[in-house]
Structures are given as C-alpha cells and as structure tokens.
mmCIF file of C-alpha atoms in Angstrom:
data_model
loop_
_atom_site.group_PDB
_atom_site.id
_atom_site.type_symbol
_atom_site.label_atom_id
_atom_site.label_comp_id
_atom_site.label_asym_id
_atom_site.label_seq_id
_atom_site.Cartn_x
_atom_site.Cartn_y
_atom_site.Cartn_z
ATOM 1 C CA MET A 17 0.000 0.000 0.000
ATOM 2 C CA THR A 18 1.396 3.396 -0.969
ATOM 3 C CA ASP A 19 1.445 6.521 1.179
ATOM 4 C CA THR A 20 -1.084 8.041 -1.237
ATOM 5 C CA THR A 21 -3.511 5.176 -0.640
ATOM 6 C CA ARG A 22 -3.081 5.591 3.091
ATOM 7 C CA GLU A 23 -3.784 9.294 2.750
ATOM 8 C CA ASP A 24 -6.916 8.551 0.726
ATOM 9 C CA HIS A 25 -8.202 6.350 3.560
ATOM 10 C CA LEU A 26 -7.834 9.171 6.053
ATOM 11 C CA LEU A 27 -9.271 11.833 3.759
ATOM 12 C CA ALA A 28 -12.376 9.734 3.259
ATOM 13 C CA ALA A 29 -12.730 9.219 7.019
ATOM 14 C CA LEU A 30 -11.954 12.800 8.116
ATOM 15 C CA PRO A 31 -15.502 14.201 8.177
ATOM 16 C CA ALA A 32 -16.758 11.305 10.286
ATOM 17 C CA LEU A 33 -13.673 11.399 12.537
ATOM 18 C CA SER A 34 -14.117 15.114 13.102
ATOM 19 C CA ARG A 35 -17.776 14.694 14.069
ATOM 20 C CA THR A 36 -17.184 11.608 16.184
ATOM 21 C CA PHE A 37 -14.329 13.028 18.263
ATOM 22 C CA GLY A 38 -15.291 16.722 18.122
ATOM 23 C CA LEU A 39 -12.060 17.725 16.429
ATOM 24 C CA ASP A 40 -13.379 21.016 15.026
ATOM 25 C CA GLU A 41 -12.343 22.184 11.558
ATOM 26 C CA VAL A 42 -9.456 20.139 10.122
ATOM 27 C CA GLN A 43 -6.894 22.470 8.579
ATOM 28 C CA GLY A 44 -4.236 19.979 7.507
ATOM 29 C CA GLN A 45 -2.904 16.460 7.895
ATOM 30 C CA GLN A 46 0.465 14.737 7.531
ATOM 31 C CA PHE A 47 1.110 11.034 7.130
ATOM 32 C CA LEU A 48 3.787 9.795 9.559
ATOM 33 C CA ALA A 49 6.029 7.169 8.022
ATOM 34 C CA HIS A 50 7.693 6.100 11.302
ATOM 35 C CA GLY A 51 5.302 3.324 12.335
ATOM 36 C CA LEU A 52 6.179 -0.260 11.409
ATOM 37 C CA MET A 53 2.716 -1.733 11.988
ATOM 38 C CA ASN A 54 -0.220 0.693 12.212
ATOM 39 C CA ARG A 55 -0.757 3.894 10.166
ATOM 40 C CA ASN A 56 -0.437 7.264 11.834
ATOM 41 C CA TRP A 57 -1.148 10.898 10.968
ATOM 42 C CA ARG A 58 -0.831 14.305 12.530
ATOM 43 C CA LEU A 59 -3.963 16.423 12.246
ATOM 44 C CA ASP A 60 -3.960 20.204 12.542
ATOM 45 C CA THR A 61 -7.355 21.551 13.587
ATOM 46 C CA ALA A 62 -8.810 24.816 14.795
ATOM 47 C CA ALA A 63 -8.802 23.338 18.312
ATOM 48 C CA GLY A 64 -5.198 22.060 18.250
ATOM 49 C CA ARG A 65 -3.061 19.173 17.002
ATOM 50 C CA TYR A 66 -3.920 15.504 17.310
ATOM 51 C CA ALA A 67 -2.371 12.144 16.510
ATOM 52 C CA VAL A 68 -4.640 9.773 14.603
ATOM 53 C CA LYS A 69 -3.952 6.054 14.361
ATOM 54 C CA GLU A 70 -5.605 3.731 11.887
ATOM 55 C CA ILE A 71 -5.477 0.359 13.638
ATOM 56 C CA THR A 72 -4.377 -2.446 11.344
ATOM 57 C CA ASP A 73 -2.398 -4.855 13.508
ATOM 58 C CA VAL A 74 -4.514 -5.497 16.647
ATOM 59 C CA PRO A 75 -8.138 -6.546 17.234
ATOM 60 C CA LEU A 76 -10.260 -3.498 18.085
ATOM 61 C CA PRO A 77 -11.631 -4.883 21.398
ATOM 62 C CA LYS A 78 -8.059 -5.276 22.625
ATOM 63 C CA VAL A 79 -7.237 -1.705 21.565
ATOM 64 C CA ARG A 80 -10.264 -0.412 23.495
ATOM 65 C CA ARG A 81 -9.192 -2.331 26.598
ATOM 66 C CA ASN A 82 -5.643 -1.016 26.388
ATOM 67 C CA LEU A 83 -6.551 2.626 25.757
ATOM 68 C CA ALA A 84 -8.847 2.610 28.790
ATOM 69 C CA VAL A 85 -5.773 2.200 31.033
ATOM 70 C CA LEU A 86 -4.059 5.420 29.973
ATOM 71 C CA ALA A 87 -6.098 7.896 32.028
ATOM 72 C CA GLY A 88 -5.129 6.072 35.227
ATOM 73 C CA LEU A 89 -1.467 6.008 34.264
ATOM 74 C CA ALA A 90 -1.553 9.733 33.524
ATOM 75 C CA SER A 91 -3.040 10.368 36.972
ATOM 76 C CA ASP A 92 0.053 8.665 38.453
ATOM 77 C CA GLY A 93 2.338 11.014 36.554
ATOM 78 C CA ILE A 94 3.316 8.515 33.867
ATOM 79 C CA PRO A 95 3.911 10.480 30.626
ATOM 80 C CA VAL A 96 1.103 9.104 28.469
ATOM 81 C CA PRO A 97 -1.376 10.990 26.271
ATOM 82 C CA ALA A 98 -4.937 10.114 27.297
ATOM 83 C CA PRO A 99 -7.088 9.195 24.259
ATOM 84 C CA LEU A 100 -10.050 11.269 23.151
ATOM 85 C CA THR A 101 -13.498 9.823 23.753
ATOM 86 C CA ALA A 102 -15.979 9.632 20.892
ATOM 87 C CA ASP A 103 -19.458 11.070 21.239
ATOM 88 C CA SER A 104 -20.675 7.523 21.907
ATOM 89 C CA GLY A 105 -18.243 7.156 24.816
ATOM 90 C CA ASP A 106 -16.056 4.787 22.784
ATOM 91 C CA LEU A 107 -12.275 5.188 22.500
ATOM 92 C CA VAL A 108 -12.200 3.683 18.992
ATOM 93 C CA ALA A 109 -14.284 4.788 16.027
ATOM 94 C CA GLU A 110 -15.108 2.317 13.256
ATOM 95 C CA ILE A 111 -15.505 4.071 9.896
ATOM 96 C CA ASP A 112 -15.916 2.253 6.576
ATOM 97 C CA GLY A 113 -14.450 -0.919 8.008
ATOM 98 C CA HIS A 114 -11.412 0.769 9.561
ATOM 99 C CA GLY A 115 -10.727 1.454 13.255
ATOM 100 C CA TYR A 116 -9.322 4.796 14.421
ATOM 101 C CA CYS A 117 -8.274 6.320 17.717
ATOM 102 C CA VAL A 118 -7.298 9.941 18.385
ATOM 103 C CA LEU A 119 -4.870 11.263 20.983
ATOM 104 C CA PRO A 120 -3.518 14.731 21.799
ATOM 105 C CA TRP A 121 -0.396 15.529 19.811
ATOM 106 C CA VAL A 122 2.809 15.555 21.883
ATOM 107 C CA ASP A 123 5.865 17.393 20.569
ATOM 108 C CA GLY A 124 9.076 15.420 20.864
ATOM 109 C CA GLU A 125 11.496 13.201 19.002
ATOM 110 C CA HIS A 126 12.416 9.536 18.901
ATOM 111 C CA VAL A 127 15.980 9.174 20.202
ATOM 112 C CA GLU A 128 17.847 5.898 19.821
ATOM 113 C CA GLY A 129 19.183 4.437 23.027
ATOM 114 C CA THR A 130 22.856 4.813 22.183
ATOM 115 C CA GLU A 131 22.365 8.572 21.749
ATOM 116 C CA LEU A 132 21.260 8.981 25.378
ATOM 117 C CA THR A 133 23.619 9.991 28.176
ATOM 118 C CA LEU A 134 24.172 7.446 30.929
ATOM 119 C CA ASP A 135 22.055 9.557 33.299
ATOM 120 C CA GLN A 136 19.223 9.579 30.760
ATOM 121 C CA VAL A 137 19.568 5.826 30.383
ATOM 122 C CA ARG A 138 19.309 5.287 34.151
ATOM 123 C CA ASP A 139 16.247 7.527 34.208
ATOM 124 C CA LEU A 140 14.714 5.493 31.397
ATOM 125 C CA GLY A 141 15.086 2.337 33.472
ATOM 126 C CA ALA A 142 13.382 4.061 36.385
ATOM 127 C CA VAL A 143 10.552 5.252 34.091
ATOM 128 C CA LEU A 144 9.906 1.666 33.019
ATOM 129 C CA ALA A 145 9.838 0.477 36.635
ATOM 130 C CA ARG A 146 7.403 3.225 37.651
ATOM 131 C CA LEU A 147 5.276 2.307 34.648
ATOM 132 C CA HIS A 148 5.152 -1.305 35.848
ATOM 133 C CA GLU A 149 4.123 -0.137 39.311
ATOM 134 C CA SER A 150 1.391 2.091 37.880
ATOM 135 C CA LEU A 151 0.070 -0.684 35.647
ATOM 136 C CA GLY A 152 -0.266 -2.781 38.770
ATOM 137 C CA ARG A 153 -2.679 -0.148 40.133
ATOM 138 C CA HIS A 154 -4.591 0.473 36.901
ATOM 139 C CA ALA A 155 -4.511 -2.943 35.285
ATOM 140 C CA PRO A 156 -7.192 -3.771 32.712
ATOM 141 C CA GLY A 157 -7.826 -7.082 34.418
ATOM 142 C CA PRO A 158 -6.732 -9.441 37.213
ATOM 143 C CA LEU A 159 -3.414 -11.234 37.139
ATOM 144 C CA PRO A 160 -3.329 -14.997 36.640
ATOM 145 C CA GLU A 161 -1.969 -17.103 39.480
ATOM 146 C CA GLN A 162 1.030 -18.134 37.385
ATOM 147 C CA PRO A 163 3.026 -16.197 34.786
ATOM 148 C CA PRO A 164 2.213 -17.032 31.177
ATOM 149 C CA ALA A 165 4.305 -19.869 29.834
ATOM 150 C CA ALA A 166 7.331 -18.777 27.822
ATOM 151 C CA LYS A 167 7.581 -21.335 25.054
ATOM 152 C CA VAL A 168 11.161 -22.465 24.482
ATOM 153 C CA GLY A 169 11.866 -22.755 20.778
ATOM 154 C CA ASP A 170 12.607 -26.260 19.554
ATOM 155 C CA PRO A 171 16.026 -26.478 17.852
ATOM 156 C CA ALA A 172 14.856 -28.899 15.170
ATOM 157 C CA LYS A 173 11.844 -26.750 14.268
ATOM 158 C CA ALA A 174 14.020 -23.621 14.163
ATOM 159 C CA ASP A 175 16.469 -25.377 11.861
ATOM 160 C CA GLN A 176 13.610 -26.386 9.560
ATOM 161 C CA ALA A 177 12.246 -22.828 9.601
ATOM 162 C CA ALA A 178 15.652 -21.536 8.510
ATOM 163 C CA ALA A 179 15.800 -24.085 5.695
ATOM 164 C CA THR A 180 12.314 -23.081 4.512
ATOM 165 C CA LEU A 181 13.300 -19.417 4.438
ATOM 166 C CA ILE A 182 16.403 -20.223 2.406
ATOM 167 C CA ASP A 183 14.117 -21.844 -0.156
ATOM 168 C CA ARG A 184 11.901 -18.739 -0.223
ATOM 169 C CA LEU A 185 14.745 -16.357 -1.019
ATOM 170 C CA PRO A 186 15.411 -15.761 -4.727
ATOM 171 C CA VAL A 187 18.393 -17.510 -6.250
ATOM 172 C CA ALA A 188 18.218 -15.889 -9.683
ATOM 173 C CA PRO A 189 18.954 -13.133 -10.066
ATOM 174 C CA VAL A 190 20.748 -13.068 -6.720
ATOM 175 C CA THR A 191 20.407 -9.715 -4.963
ATOM 176 C CA ASP A 192 22.909 -8.502 -2.388
ATOM 177 C CA PHE A 193 20.275 -8.873 0.315
ATOM 178 C CA ALA A 194 19.269 -12.399 -0.693
ATOM 179 C CA LYS A 195 22.933 -13.482 -0.716
ATOM 180 C CA ALA A 196 23.517 -11.971 2.752
ATOM 181 C CA ALA A 197 20.295 -13.455 4.138
ATOM 182 C CA ILE A 198 21.046 -16.944 2.818
ATOM 183 C CA GLU A 199 24.525 -16.839 4.360
ATOM 184 C CA ALA A 200 23.041 -15.596 7.639
ATOM 185 C CA LEU A 201 20.477 -18.400 7.702
ATOM 186 C CA GLN A 202 23.121 -21.026 7.022
ATOM 187 C CA GLU A 203 25.234 -19.636 9.867
ATOM 188 C CA ARG A 204 22.169 -19.538 12.109
ATOM 189 C CA ARG A 205 21.565 -23.248 11.541
ATOM 190 C CA SER A 206 25.112 -23.957 12.687
ATOM 191 C CA LEU A 207 24.712 -21.656 15.684
ATOM 192 C CA ILE A 208 21.521 -23.399 16.801
ATOM 193 C CA THR A 209 23.209 -26.792 16.614
ATOM 194 C CA ARG A 210 26.254 -25.653 18.609
ATOM 195 C CA HIS A 211 24.284 -23.984 21.398
ATOM 196 C CA ALA A 212 21.118 -26.059 21.694
ATOM 197 C CA GLU A 213 22.135 -27.380 25.113
ATOM 198 C CA ALA A 214 22.254 -23.835 26.541
ATOM 199 C CA ARG A 215 18.552 -23.167 25.909
ATOM 200 C CA PRO A 216 16.166 -22.691 28.885
ATOM 201 C CA GLU A 217 15.139 -25.973 30.430
ATOM 202 C CA THR A 218 11.446 -25.206 31.073
ATOM 203 C CA ASP A 219 8.603 -23.038 29.777
ATOM 204 C CA VAL A 220 8.168 -21.462 33.231
ATOM 205 C CA PRO A 221 9.917 -18.068 33.449
ATOM 206 C CA ALA A 222 11.427 -16.937 36.738
ATOM 207 C CA GLY A 223 10.619 -13.858 38.773
ATOM 208 C CA PRO A 224 7.785 -11.411 39.397
ATOM 209 C CA PHE A 225 5.269 -10.724 36.661
ATOM 210 C CA GLY A 226 2.491 -8.263 35.925
ATOM 211 C CA TRP A 227 1.009 -6.000 33.273
ATOM 212 C CA THR A 228 3.659 -4.607 30.941
ATOM 213 C CA HIS A 229 3.767 -2.261 27.943
ATOM 214 C CA GLY A 230 5.035 -4.921 25.552
ATOM 215 C CA ASP A 231 7.066 -2.692 23.213
ATOM 216 C CA PHE A 232 8.853 -0.149 25.389
ATOM 217 C CA GLN A 233 11.575 1.183 23.065
ATOM 218 C CA TYR A 234 12.673 4.346 21.330
ATOM 219 C CA ARG A 235 10.200 4.124 18.442
ATOM 220 C CA ASN A 236 7.415 4.348 21.019
ATOM 221 C CA LEU A 237 8.994 7.028 23.223
ATOM 222 C CA LEU A 238 9.006 10.778 22.662
ATOM 223 C CA ARG A 239 11.676 12.956 24.277
ATOM 224 C CA ASP A 240 11.856 16.685 24.737
ATOM 225 C CA GLY A 241 14.550 18.534 26.648
ATOM 226 C CA GLY A 242 16.201 15.243 27.604
ATOM 227 C CA ARG A 243 13.057 13.857 29.272
ATOM 228 C CA VAL A 244 10.564 11.205 28.230
ATOM 229 C CA VAL A 245 7.382 13.181 27.512
ATOM 230 C CA ALA A 246 5.220 10.413 26.033
ATOM 231 C CA VAL A 247 5.047 6.617 26.035
ATOM 232 C CA LEU A 248 3.180 5.619 22.878
ATOM 233 C CA ASP A 249 1.690 2.546 21.188
ATOM 234 C CA TRP A 250 -0.157 0.480 23.781
ATOM 235 C CA ASP A 251 -1.222 -2.240 21.355
ATOM 236 C CA ARG A 252 0.823 -4.953 23.076
ATOM 237 C CA LEU A 253 -0.140 -4.332 26.692
ATOM 238 C CA GLY A 254 -0.183 -7.713 28.410
ATOM 239 C CA VAL A 255 0.880 -9.859 31.353
ATOM 240 C CA ARG A 256 4.538 -10.853 31.251
ATOM 241 C CA PRO A 257 7.489 -11.366 33.613
ATOM 242 C CA TYR A 258 8.981 -7.962 34.395
ATOM 243 C CA GLY A 259 12.402 -9.357 33.541
ATOM 244 C CA GLU A 260 11.206 -10.126 30.012
ATOM 245 C CA GLU A 261 10.360 -6.489 29.327
ATOM 246 C CA VAL A 262 13.563 -5.226 30.954
ATOM 247 C CA ALA A 263 15.682 -7.633 28.905
ATOM 248 C CA ARG A 264 13.897 -6.893 25.625
ATOM 249 C CA THR A 265 13.932 -3.116 26.088
ATOM 250 C CA ALA A 266 17.661 -3.095 26.783
ATOM 251 C CA GLN A 267 18.309 -5.251 23.725
ATOM 252 C CA VAL A 268 16.255 -3.072 21.361
ATOM 253 C CA GLN A 269 17.565 0.180 22.831
ATOM 254 C CA PHE A 270 21.226 -0.686 23.234
ATOM 255 C CA GLY A 271 21.856 -3.578 20.843
ATOM 256 C CA VAL A 272 22.753 -1.376 17.882
ATOM 257 C CA GLY A 273 25.072 -1.938 14.933
ATOM 258 C CA GLY A 274 25.531 -5.607 15.769
ATOM 259 C CA VAL A 275 26.894 -5.049 19.314
ATOM 260 C CA PHE A 276 25.560 -4.293 22.787
ATOM 261 C CA ASP A 277 26.465 -0.997 24.425
ATOM 262 C CA LEU A 278 27.152 -2.755 27.715
ATOM 263 C CA ASP A 279 27.631 0.451 29.718
ATOM 264 C CA ARG A 280 24.135 1.578 28.744
ATOM 265 C CA VAL A 281 22.643 -1.847 29.375
ATOM 266 C CA ALA A 282 24.115 -1.667 32.875
ATOM 267 C CA ALA A 283 22.863 1.887 33.473
ATOM 268 C CA PHE A 284 19.360 1.015 32.284
ATOM 269 C CA CYS A 285 19.107 -2.073 34.493
ATOM 270 C CA SER A 286 20.497 -0.253 37.529
ATOM 271 C CA GLY A 287 17.888 2.473 37.004
ATOM 272 C CA TYR A 288 15.097 -0.077 36.852
ATOM 273 C CA ARG A 289 16.331 -1.986 39.886
ATOM 274 C CA SER A 290 16.591 1.241 41.906
ATOM 275 C CA VAL A 291 12.770 1.268 41.821
ATOM 276 C CA ILE A 292 11.841 -2.432 41.570
ATOM 277 C CA ASP A 293 14.239 -4.886 43.193
ATOM 278 C CA LEU A 294 14.310 -7.466 40.418
ATOM 279 C CA PRO A 295 16.542 -10.332 41.619
ATOM 280 C CA GLU A 296 19.676 -10.963 39.590
ATOM 281 C CA ALA A 297 18.848 -14.636 38.979
ATOM 282 C CA ASP A 298 15.396 -13.766 37.647
ATOM 283 C CA LEU A 299 16.790 -11.173 35.273
ATOM 284 C CA ALA A 300 19.477 -13.634 34.130
ATOM 285 C CA ASP A 301 16.726 -16.141 33.319
ATOM 286 C CA ALA A 302 14.929 -13.506 31.244
ATOM 287 C CA VAL A 303 18.099 -12.621 29.343
ATOM 288 C CA THR A 304 18.775 -16.286 28.522
ATOM 289 C CA ARG A 305 15.184 -16.715 27.327
ATOM 290 C CA LEU A 306 15.435 -13.646 25.128
ATOM 291 C CA TRP A 307 18.729 -14.851 23.660
ATOM 292 C CA TRP A 308 17.239 -18.238 22.797
ATOM 293 C CA LYS A 309 14.105 -16.615 21.382
ATOM 294 C CA ARG A 310 16.293 -14.552 19.057
ATOM 295 C CA MET A 311 18.190 -17.722 18.198
ATOM 296 C CA THR A 312 15.044 -19.550 17.094
ATOM 297 C CA ASP A 313 12.793 -16.895 15.540
ATOM 298 C CA PHE A 314 12.955 -15.240 12.147
ATOM 299 C CA TRP A 315 10.090 -12.761 12.300
ATOM 300 C CA GLN A 316 11.940 -9.857 10.642
ATOM 301 C CA LEU A 317 12.839 -11.943 7.586
ATOM 302 C CA GLU A 318 9.324 -13.390 7.424
ATOM 303 C CA PHE A 319 7.882 -9.853 7.503
ATOM 304 C CA TYR A 320 10.341 -8.821 4.790
ATOM 305 C CA LEU A 321 9.225 -11.651 2.523
ATOM 306 C CA ASP A 322 5.508 -11.303 3.288
ATOM 307 C CA ARG A 323 5.261 -7.505 3.190
ATOM 308 C CA LYS A 324 8.053 -6.659 0.756
ATOM 309 C CA ASP A 325 9.278 -4.010 3.207
ATOM 310 C CA PRO A 326 13.089 -3.522 3.142
ATOM 311 C CA THR A 327 13.008 -2.082 6.672
ATOM 312 C CA PHE A 328 12.483 -5.565 8.073
ATOM 313 C CA GLY A 329 15.289 -6.954 5.929
ATOM 314 C CA ASP A 330 17.724 -4.437 7.398
ATOM 315 C CA MET A 331 16.500 -5.305 10.895
ATOM 316 C CA PHE A 332 17.084 -9.002 10.249
ATOM 317 C CA LEU A 333 20.709 -8.547 9.196
ATOM 318 C CA SER A 334 21.474 -6.142 12.046
ATOM 319 C CA ASP A 335 19.954 -8.442 14.673
ATOM 320 C CA GLU A 336 21.768 -11.399 13.142
ATOM 321 C CA ALA A 337 25.097 -9.689 13.747
ATOM 322 C CA LEU A 338 24.027 -8.875 17.315
ATOM 323 C CA LEU A 339 23.036 -12.493 17.955
ATOM 324 C CA HIS A 340 26.538 -13.722 17.062
ATOM 325 C CA TRP A 341 28.196 -10.994 19.140
ATOM 326 C CA TRP A 342 25.894 -11.773 22.077
ATOM 327 C CA THR A 343 26.493 -15.517 21.871
ATOM 328 C CA ASP A 344 30.267 -15.060 21.889
ATOM 329 C CA ARG A 345 30.112 -12.732 24.920
ATOM 330 C CA SER A 346 27.200 -14.134 26.916
ATOM 331 C CA ASP A 347 28.983 -13.775 30.270
ATOM 332 C CA GLU A 348 29.749 -10.089 29.634
ATOM 333 C CA VAL A 349 26.150 -9.442 28.608
ATOM 334 C CA GLN A 350 24.759 -11.159 31.704
ATOM 335 C CA ALA A 351 27.132 -9.135 33.912
ATOM 336 C CA ALA A 352 25.860 -5.875 32.362
ATOM 337 C CA TYR A 353 22.241 -6.834 32.981
ATOM 338 C CA ALA A 354 23.074 -7.677 36.598
ATOM 339 C CA ALA A 355 24.373 -4.166 37.363
ATOM 340 C CA ARG A 356 23.000 -2.114 40.236
#
C-alpha cells in the first residue's frame, strides 16, 4: 500500500472522525512514516493538534481495553497521552471498516538508546519500573496465578524454519540482500546446533510478573529537553514477567550496529532496579530466554518476505550480527544486565 492510498483512507474518514471526536475544523494532515505496523497521521485543527492512528495490527476490542488504562497512568504522573473519547463514549471509532483512535499531539522526538547519556539511560530504566508499578494499580484485568508460559523454541523446528526461508529467497537473479540473508540463515543453523544445550530448560519463566507495555523502546517514546514526555503505542499491553520487558527493552535500545552498548545496558538495568528490586537470577533467566528466542525466531525476515518491506530486511541482518556478538560474549552481557 502506498502513502497516497493511506492518505486517501484518512481523507475519506476525516468528516466522520471530526464529528465523532469533536475535532473542530481540520486544517491539515500529515502522514507519519515512522510506524512499522499501524498507520499514523498528525492532524492540525482549529482546536489544536492531534495524533490519529488507523489500527491495522490489533483486534479493536483489545485496543479499546488497552486505551482505557491510559487515564489512570496519567493520573500517576506517567507520561502518556490520554485518548479522546468519541461522542458515543467509545475510544475507537469504526468508519468504513477501519478502526481509528485519536490522541492529543505531543511534541518530541524519537531518540535511539545509544544517543542517550548514561544519566538519561538510568532515568529510562526508572521510568519503566514506575510504569510497571502504575500498571499494577490500573490494570485492565486481574493477574493470573502463574506467569504465562514462555515457550522455548525447539532447535529442530528452528532449523527447519531456517531451511524453509532459504528456499523462499530468490536464487536468480541473486540480490545482495538475498545473498547476505542466505549466508546468515546457514550460519544460524550452525549456531543453533552448537548452542542447543544452553537453551532454557522449562517453559516457566522466573521472577515477578504483571502487566507490561510490551514494546517499550525508542520508536514508542518521545523525548523533549532530555526527558521522556510520552510513552506511545499500547497495542501490546499484556501480562509478562517484568524481567522479560527489561531484557527486551535493553536489547532493542542498546543492541545497535551488531553489538551491545554494555555500559548503557548496565545503566538502564540499575535504574530499573533502583525502583523495583528485580533479583539478579530472575533477570538472568529472562536474558537467557530472550537470547534463545532470538536464536530460534525469524520474524523480521518473514515480515520482509511477506510484506516486501526492506526495513524488516535491514532489521534481520542487524539483529543477526548482534546475535553472534551476544552468543560469543554471553557472560559479559549477563554481567551488564546484573548491574545495580
């Protein structure tokens, strides 16, 4: 789908959106190309600026449930924009078969983790911990008695998945990306075989669990003046071990260019653990589970092949380099995560 087609969708929906959410006269709109999943715009109206999301990647009932949490988080001082309510009282409007939500526009920029100072990184860890605490008070539902199972990828199935993807990549004419991806998949098969015995032993993750954001990383954070001013994209709100979100956030934020910035990993984890005392062994379990998940999944390459989006191809190759670096230095990585 082209940007023009996306714009046409919004233009057709604008009159109904304006009436439904009381947006006043719409004076301009801009498609935002940053999102990897949903489609987003900035609207300029006589009453102010708004962010509009066309929901394409999550069932609408789940979006409604998640958006309903934000007002409570904002009351705790968590930097989240509370969604507008439609004239029906709904947080999501369905127009011509598409779902939309509208939030106040927040000025800021997306800053990659390695561009943050160490003090900003520690503060980011503390923000995530306070967010977890606030979600515990404003959860959209009760917690289960046990944490959700964390399926441990089967080495044989992962090897077969890699072989299938090799077959899906074009062999004639061979592009630079296809050649690099095939080599990466062949190396991944060898890596899985060599390290299969180091995978987690059970599907039961260690440590405390609760409601978590699910995708807490720079693409979903806005900064202004060095501070986090908005936590965005609540589509993946769910119950998880806290260590899982800490481990994943640090990897996405500070695993850049095929290496971990271990100083920033350490600062982030120490900031988190200054608020929530996550035991070292529990965090180590989460890091091992994340490493093995990265070892046995291929979602970026699958998205690249299914959606023909080169962004996901670049992500696959970058994360592949990180996986090798991480595997060779697993003790150093675990020591960084354990920092206080």
